[in-house]
Amino acid sequence: MDESTPPPPDIDAYTPPPPPSASTGTPTDFLKGVVGKKVIVRLTSGVDYRGVLSCLDGYMNIALEQTEEHVNGVVTNRYGDAFIRGNNVLYISAAEPL
Amino acid sequence: MASQILPLELIDRCIGSRIWVIMKSDREFTGTLLGFDDFVNMVLEDVTEYETTPQGKKKTRLAQTLLNGNNICMLIPGSEGPESDS
């Protein structure tokens, strides 16, 4: 087989689907990208929870591991595992590069 | 009325540009809009959070952030937020 033979035209015309990526930008894509990473969760009360995001659902209910509770920038509590009910969540922010 | 545009279409056109988000409470965000969903939960990048307290305005810098749409009041496209001159 000649190495320089171009591929058949039907393969040439085929456009593969875009690779799955965490950078298309929708909330679902963002959440897929941050599971397992360190995050900052701020509640509407202003309290921060920093930890590793283990899982979450469409209500923004969140399970965190190695959780630190921050009030006004000071660590006030540490929890091994924590569950946060979604209605309290103001935002979820990536604490390390995605 | 061929040029009618829906509110969420307007936000869709803002994807990739800076946006100023004002919450129901004394809290504001600016950032680059990466995307949003039907609830107007928003994914922002290079975010600054502004918190108005009796002690003054507190600024927090954040990386990529998913902002809960539940408490969002107003969106201002193309603005750098409370510190812009306009």
PDB file of C-alpha atoms in Angstrom:
ATOM      1  CA  MET A   1       0.000   0.000   0.000  1.00  0.00           C
ATOM      2  CA  ASP A   2       1.347   3.389  -1.031  1.00  0.00           C
ATOM      3  CA  GLU A   3       1.757   5.575   2.069  1.00  0.00           C
ATOM      4  CA  SER A   4       1.069   8.779   0.124  1.00  0.00           C
ATOM      5  CA  THR A   5      -2.380   7.684  -1.135  1.00  0.00           C
ATOM      6  CA  PRO A   6      -4.941  10.298  -0.025  1.00  0.00           C
ATOM      7  CA  PRO A   7      -7.954   9.012   1.930  1.00  0.00           C
ATOM      8  CA  PRO A   8     -11.151   8.311  -0.054  1.00  0.00           C
ATOM      9  CA  PRO A   9     -13.301  11.410  -0.602  1.00  0.00           C
ATOM     10  CA  ASP A  10     -16.231  10.134   1.509  1.00  0.00           C
ATOM     11  CA  ILE A  11     -13.968   9.976   4.590  1.00  0.00           C
ATOM     12  CA  ASP A  12     -12.528  13.390   3.683  1.00  0.00           C
ATOM     13  CA  ALA A  13     -16.011  14.944   3.657  1.00  0.00           C
ATOM     14  CA  TYR A  14     -17.001  13.448   7.013  1.00  0.00           C
ATOM     15  CA  THR A  15     -16.927  15.973   9.825  1.00  0.00           C
ATOM     16  CA  PRO A  16     -16.561  14.322  13.226  1.00  0.00           C
ATOM     17  CA  PRO A  17     -18.731  15.641  16.048  1.00  0.00           C
ATOM     18  CA  PRO A  18     -16.953  18.154  18.277  1.00  0.00           C
ATOM     19  CA  PRO A  19     -15.109  16.464  21.135  1.00  0.00           C
ATOM     20  CA  PRO A  20     -16.875  16.591  24.497  1.00  0.00           C
ATOM     21  CA  SER A  21     -15.416  19.472  26.425  1.00  0.00           C
ATOM     22  CA  ALA A  22     -16.092  21.374  29.632  1.00  0.00           C
ATOM     23  CA  SER A  23     -15.693  24.699  27.841  1.00  0.00           C
ATOM     24  CA  THR A  24     -18.913  25.035  25.836  1.00  0.00           C
ATOM     25  CA  GLY A  25     -20.130  27.197  28.654  1.00  0.00           C
ATOM     26  CA  THR A  26     -23.593  26.114  29.822  1.00  0.00           C
ATOM     27  CA  PRO A  27     -24.213  25.503  33.546  1.00  0.00           C
ATOM     28  CA  THR A  28     -24.373  21.735  32.932  1.00  0.00           C
ATOM     29  CA  ASP A  29     -20.989  21.763  31.170  1.00  0.00           C
ATOM     30  CA  PHE A  30     -19.481  23.805  33.976  1.00  0.00           C
ATOM     31  CA  LEU A  31     -20.759  21.361  36.609  1.00  0.00           C
ATOM     32  CA  LYS A  32     -19.426  18.360  34.669  1.00  0.00           C
ATOM     33  CA  GLY A  33     -16.038  20.096  34.681  1.00  0.00           C
ATOM     34  CA  VAL A  34     -15.862  20.906  38.397  1.00  0.00           C
ATOM     35  CA  VAL A  35     -16.930  17.574  39.943  1.00  0.00           C
ATOM     36  CA  GLY A  36     -13.921  16.233  41.851  1.00  0.00           C
ATOM     37  CA  LYS A  37     -12.227  19.670  41.958  1.00  0.00           C
ATOM     38  CA  LYS A  38     -11.839  22.155  44.802  1.00  0.00           C
ATOM     39  CA  VAL A  39     -14.705  24.651  44.824  1.00  0.00           C
ATOM     40  CA  ILE A  40     -15.972  27.604  46.810  1.00  0.00           C
ATOM     41  CA  VAL A  41     -19.708  27.474  47.519  1.00  0.00           C
ATOM     42  CA  ARG A  42     -21.193  30.727  48.789  1.00  0.00           C
ATOM     43  CA  LEU A  43     -24.626  30.708  50.385  1.00  0.00           C
ATOM     44  CA  THR A  44     -27.032  33.636  50.181  1.00  0.00           C
ATOM     45  CA  SER A  45     -26.207  34.282  53.863  1.00  0.00           C
ATOM     46  CA  GLY A  46     -22.619  35.067  52.797  1.00  0.00           C
ATOM     47  CA  VAL A  47     -21.058  32.002  54.447  1.00  0.00           C
ATOM     48  CA  ASP A  48     -18.492  30.169  52.291  1.00  0.00           C
ATOM     49  CA  TYR A  49     -17.884  26.428  52.140  1.00  0.00           C
ATOM     50  CA  ARG A  50     -14.609  25.347  50.540  1.00  0.00           C
ATOM     51  CA  GLY A  51     -14.033  21.715  49.689  1.00  0.00           C
ATOM     52  CA  VAL A  52     -13.872  19.033  47.042  1.00  0.00           C
ATOM     53  CA  LEU A  53     -17.132  18.773  45.100  1.00  0.00           C
ATOM     54  CA  SER A  54     -18.122  15.100  45.213  1.00  0.00           C
ATOM     55  CA  CYS A  55     -21.531  15.374  43.547  1.00  0.00           C
ATOM     56  CA  LEU A  56     -24.552  17.553  42.922  1.00  0.00           C
ATOM     57  CA  ASP A  57     -27.947  17.578  41.207  1.00  0.00           C
ATOM     58  CA  GLY A  58     -30.255  19.868  39.246  1.00  0.00           C
ATOM     59  CA  TYR A  59     -31.457  21.614  42.414  1.00  0.00           C
ATOM     60  CA  MET A  60     -27.845  22.590  43.185  1.00  0.00           C
ATOM     61  CA  ASN A  61     -27.955  20.285  46.212  1.00  0.00           C
ATOM     62  CA  ILE A  62     -24.266  19.719  46.858  1.00  0.00           C
ATOM     63  CA  ALA A  63     -22.106  17.111  48.588  1.00  0.00           C
ATOM     64  CA  LEU A  64     -18.655  18.366  49.616  1.00  0.00           C
ATOM     65  CA  GLU A  65     -15.641  16.550  51.052  1.00  0.00           C
ATOM     66  CA  GLN A  66     -12.863  18.011  53.235  1.00  0.00           C
ATOM     67  CA  THR A  67     -15.106  20.998  53.854  1.00  0.00           C
ATOM     68  CA  GLU A  68     -14.018  24.228  55.533  1.00  0.00           C
ATOM     69  CA  GLU A  69     -16.645  26.708  56.666  1.00  0.00           C
ATOM     70  CA  HIS A  70     -15.513  30.335  56.224  1.00  0.00           C
ATOM     71  CA  VAL A  71     -17.307  33.253  57.860  1.00  0.00           C
ATOM     72  CA  ASN A  72     -15.881  36.683  56.980  1.00  0.00           C
ATOM     73  CA  GLY A  73     -12.715  34.989  55.690  1.00  0.00           C
ATOM     74  CA  VAL A  74     -12.075  33.063  58.939  1.00  0.00           C
ATOM     75  CA  VAL A  75     -12.309  29.262  59.171  1.00  0.00           C
ATOM     76  CA  THR A  76     -15.044  28.546  61.709  1.00  0.00           C
ATOM     77  CA  ASN A  77     -15.567  24.796  61.200  1.00  0.00           C
ATOM     78  CA  ARG A  78     -14.237  21.744  59.382  1.00  0.00           C
ATOM     79  CA  TYR A  79     -16.360  18.834  58.200  1.00  0.00           C
ATOM     80  CA  GLY A  80     -15.317  15.566  56.559  1.00  0.00           C
ATOM     81  CA  ASP A  81     -18.476  15.408  54.475  1.00  0.00           C
ATOM     82  CA  ALA A  82     -21.148  18.060  54.118  1.00  0.00           C
ATOM     83  CA  PHE A  83     -24.462  18.222  52.311  1.00  0.00           C
ATOM     84  CA  ILE A  84     -25.774  21.648  51.284  1.00  0.00           C
ATOM     85  CA  ARG A  85     -29.419  22.085  50.307  1.00  0.00           C
ATOM     86  CA  GLY A  86     -29.569  23.770  46.908  1.00  0.00           C
ATOM     87  CA  ASN A  87     -31.959  26.610  47.729  1.00  0.00           C
ATOM     88  CA  ASN A  88     -29.264  28.263  49.891  1.00  0.00           C
ATOM     89  CA  VAL A  89     -26.587  28.309  47.180  1.00  0.00           C
ATOM     90  CA  LEU A  90     -25.644  31.718  45.744  1.00  0.00           C
ATOM     91  CA  TYR A  91     -22.786  30.478  43.563  1.00  0.00           C
ATOM     92  CA  ILE A  92     -20.336  27.654  42.964  1.00  0.00           C
ATOM     93  CA  SER A  93     -16.876  28.858  41.984  1.00  0.00           C
ATOM     94  CA  ALA A  94     -13.866  26.839  40.827  1.00  0.00           C
ATOM     95  CA  ALA A  95     -11.033  27.158  43.364  1.00  0.00           C
ATOM     96  CA  GLU A  96      -8.462  25.543  41.042  1.00  0.00           C
ATOM     97  CA  PRO A  97      -7.959  25.770  37.249  1.00  0.00           C
ATOM     98  CA  LEU A  98     -10.441  23.647  35.253  1.00  0.00           C
TER      99      LEU A  98
ATOM    100  CA  MET B   1     -42.035  43.495  13.600  1.00  0.00           C
ATOM    101  CA  ALA B   2     -39.402  41.425  11.821  1.00  0.00           C
ATOM    102  CA  SER B   3     -36.711  42.714  14.176  1.00  0.00           C
ATOM    103  CA  GLN B   4     -38.496  41.600  17.357  1.00  0.00           C
ATOM    104  CA  ILE B   5     -36.022  40.064  19.804  1.00  0.00           C
ATOM    105  CA  LEU B   6     -36.833  38.081  22.931  1.00  0.00           C
ATOM    106  CA  PRO B   7     -35.185  38.976  26.256  1.00  0.00           C
ATOM    107  CA  LEU B   8     -33.244  35.710  26.465  1.00  0.00           C
ATOM    108  CA  GLU B   9     -32.056  36.156  22.861  1.00  0.00           C
ATOM    109  CA  LEU B  10     -30.518  39.423  23.991  1.00  0.00           C
ATOM    110  CA  ILE B  11     -28.634  37.597  26.750  1.00  0.00           C
ATOM    111  CA  ASP B  12     -27.620  34.892  24.265  1.00  0.00           C
ATOM    112  CA  ARG B  13     -26.001  37.604  22.114  1.00  0.00           C
ATOM    113  CA  CYS B  14     -23.943  38.646  25.153  1.00  0.00           C
ATOM    114  CA  ILE B  15     -22.158  35.295  25.421  1.00  0.00           C
ATOM    115  CA  GLY B  16     -18.431  35.980  25.257  1.00  0.00           C
ATOM    116  CA  SER B  17     -18.705  39.588  26.377  1.00  0.00           C
ATOM    117  CA  ARG B  18     -18.623  41.298  29.768  1.00  0.00           C
ATOM    118  CA  ILE B  19     -21.855  41.531  31.716  1.00  0.00           C
ATOM    119  CA  TRP B  20     -22.971  43.193  34.947  1.00  0.00           C
ATOM    120  CA  VAL B  21     -25.351  41.164  37.120  1.00  0.00           C
ATOM    121  CA  ILE B  22     -27.344  42.876  39.870  1.00  0.00           C
ATOM    122  CA  MET B  23     -28.934  40.634  42.494  1.00  0.00           C
ATOM    123  CA  LYS B  24     -32.124  41.148  44.483  1.00  0.00           C
ATOM    124  CA  SER B  25     -29.977  41.908  47.537  1.00  0.00           C
ATOM    125  CA  ASP B  26     -27.047  44.366  47.841  1.00  0.00           C
ATOM    126  CA  ARG B  27     -24.793  42.194  45.751  1.00  0.00           C
ATOM    127  CA  GLU B  28     -23.438  42.609  42.221  1.00  0.00           C
ATOM    128  CA  PHE B  29     -21.227  40.609  39.892  1.00  0.00           C
ATOM    129  CA  THR B  30     -19.282  41.421  36.745  1.00  0.00           C
ATOM    130  CA  GLY B  31     -17.692  38.838  34.489  1.00  0.00           C
ATOM    131  CA  THR B  32     -17.386  37.385  31.013  1.00  0.00           C
ATOM    132  CA  LEU B  33     -20.546  35.439  30.181  1.00  0.00           C
ATOM    133  CA  LEU B  34     -19.809  31.869  29.073  1.00  0.00           C
ATOM    134  CA  GLY B  35     -23.375  30.551  29.079  1.00  0.00           C
ATOM    135  CA  PHE B  36     -26.722  30.296  30.825  1.00  0.00           C
ATOM    136  CA  ASP B  37     -29.773  28.024  31.022  1.00  0.00           C
ATOM    137  CA  ASP B  38     -33.589  28.392  31.089  1.00  0.00           C
ATOM    138  CA  PHE B  39     -33.499  29.441  34.768  1.00  0.00           C
ATOM    139  CA  VAL B  40     -30.897  32.117  33.895  1.00  0.00           C
ATOM    140  CA  ASN B  41     -28.329  30.345  36.030  1.00  0.00           C
ATOM    141  CA  MET B  42     -25.159  31.881  34.563  1.00  0.00           C
ATOM    142  CA  VAL B  43     -21.595  30.690  34.025  1.00  0.00           C
ATOM    143  CA  LEU B  44     -19.168  33.613  34.318  1.00  0.00           C
ATOM    144  CA  GLU B  45     -15.396  33.890  33.991  1.00  0.00           C
ATOM    145  CA  ASP B  46     -12.939  36.411  35.530  1.00  0.00           C
ATOM    146  CA  VAL B  47     -15.592  37.451  38.016  1.00  0.00           C
ATOM    147  CA  THR B  48     -15.624  40.282  40.533  1.00  0.00           C
ATOM    148  CA  GLU B  49     -18.235  40.170  43.285  1.00  0.00           C
ATOM    149  CA  TYR B  50     -19.280  43.467  44.879  1.00  0.00           C
ATOM    150  CA  GLU B  51     -20.950  43.285  48.264  1.00  0.00           C
ATOM    151  CA  THR B  52     -22.434  46.458  49.716  1.00  0.00           C
ATOM    152  CA  THR B  53     -22.231  46.365  53.505  1.00  0.00           C
ATOM    153  CA  PRO B  54     -22.545  49.071  56.184  1.00  0.00           C
ATOM    154  CA  GLN B  55     -18.716  48.973  56.288  1.00  0.00           C
ATOM    155  CA  GLY B  56     -18.487  49.810  52.565  1.00  0.00           C
ATOM    156  CA  LYS B  57     -18.145  47.875  49.310  1.00  0.00           C
ATOM    157  CA  LYS B  58     -16.315  44.549  49.547  1.00  0.00           C
ATOM    158  CA  LYS B  59     -14.708  43.141  46.381  1.00  0.00           C
ATOM    159  CA  THR B  60     -14.015  39.432  45.785  1.00  0.00           C
ATOM    160  CA  ARG B  61     -12.216  38.045  42.721  1.00  0.00           C
ATOM    161  CA  LEU B  62     -13.379  34.658  41.440  1.00  0.00           C
ATOM    162  CA  ALA B  63     -12.413  32.275  38.629  1.00  0.00           C
ATOM    163  CA  GLN B  64     -15.078  30.370  36.631  1.00  0.00           C
ATOM    164  CA  THR B  65     -18.317  30.600  38.570  1.00  0.00           C
ATOM    165  CA  LEU B  66     -21.849  29.229  38.299  1.00  0.00           C
ATOM    166  CA  LEU B  67     -24.197  31.906  39.600  1.00  0.00           C
ATOM    167  CA  ASN B  68     -27.606  30.729  40.847  1.00  0.00           C
ATOM    168  CA  GLY B  69     -30.339  32.447  38.807  1.00  0.00           C
ATOM    169  CA  ASN B  70     -32.787  32.444  41.714  1.00  0.00           C
ATOM    170  CA  ASN B  71     -31.531  35.738  43.163  1.00  0.00           C
ATOM    171  CA  ILE B  72     -30.707  37.588  39.928  1.00  0.00           C
ATOM    172  CA  CYS B  73     -32.617  40.836  39.409  1.00  0.00           C
ATOM    173  CA  MET B  74     -31.055  42.651  36.427  1.00  0.00           C
ATOM    174  CA  LEU B  75     -28.461  42.104  33.707  1.00  0.00           C
ATOM    175  CA  ILE B  76     -26.528  44.904  32.011  1.00  0.00           C
ATOM    176  CA  PRO B  77     -24.651  43.728  28.906  1.00  0.00           C
ATOM    177  CA  GLY B  78     -21.249  45.132  28.007  1.00  0.00           C
ATOM    178  CA  SER B  79     -20.698  46.879  31.327  1.00  0.00           C
ATOM    179  CA  GLU B  80     -17.745  46.733  33.705  1.00  0.00           C
ATOM    180  CA  GLY B  81     -20.144  47.202  36.587  1.00  0.00           C
ATOM    181  CA  PRO B  82     -20.251  49.599  39.539  1.00  0.00           C
ATOM    182  CA  GLU B  83     -16.722  50.871  38.870  1.00  0.00           C
ATOM    183  CA  SER B  84     -17.359  51.844  35.234  1.00  0.00           C
ATOM    184  CA  ASP B  85     -17.598  55.545  34.377  1.00  0.00           C
ATOM    185  CA  SER B  86     -21.009  55.442  32.679  1.00  0.00           C
TER     186      SER B  86
END
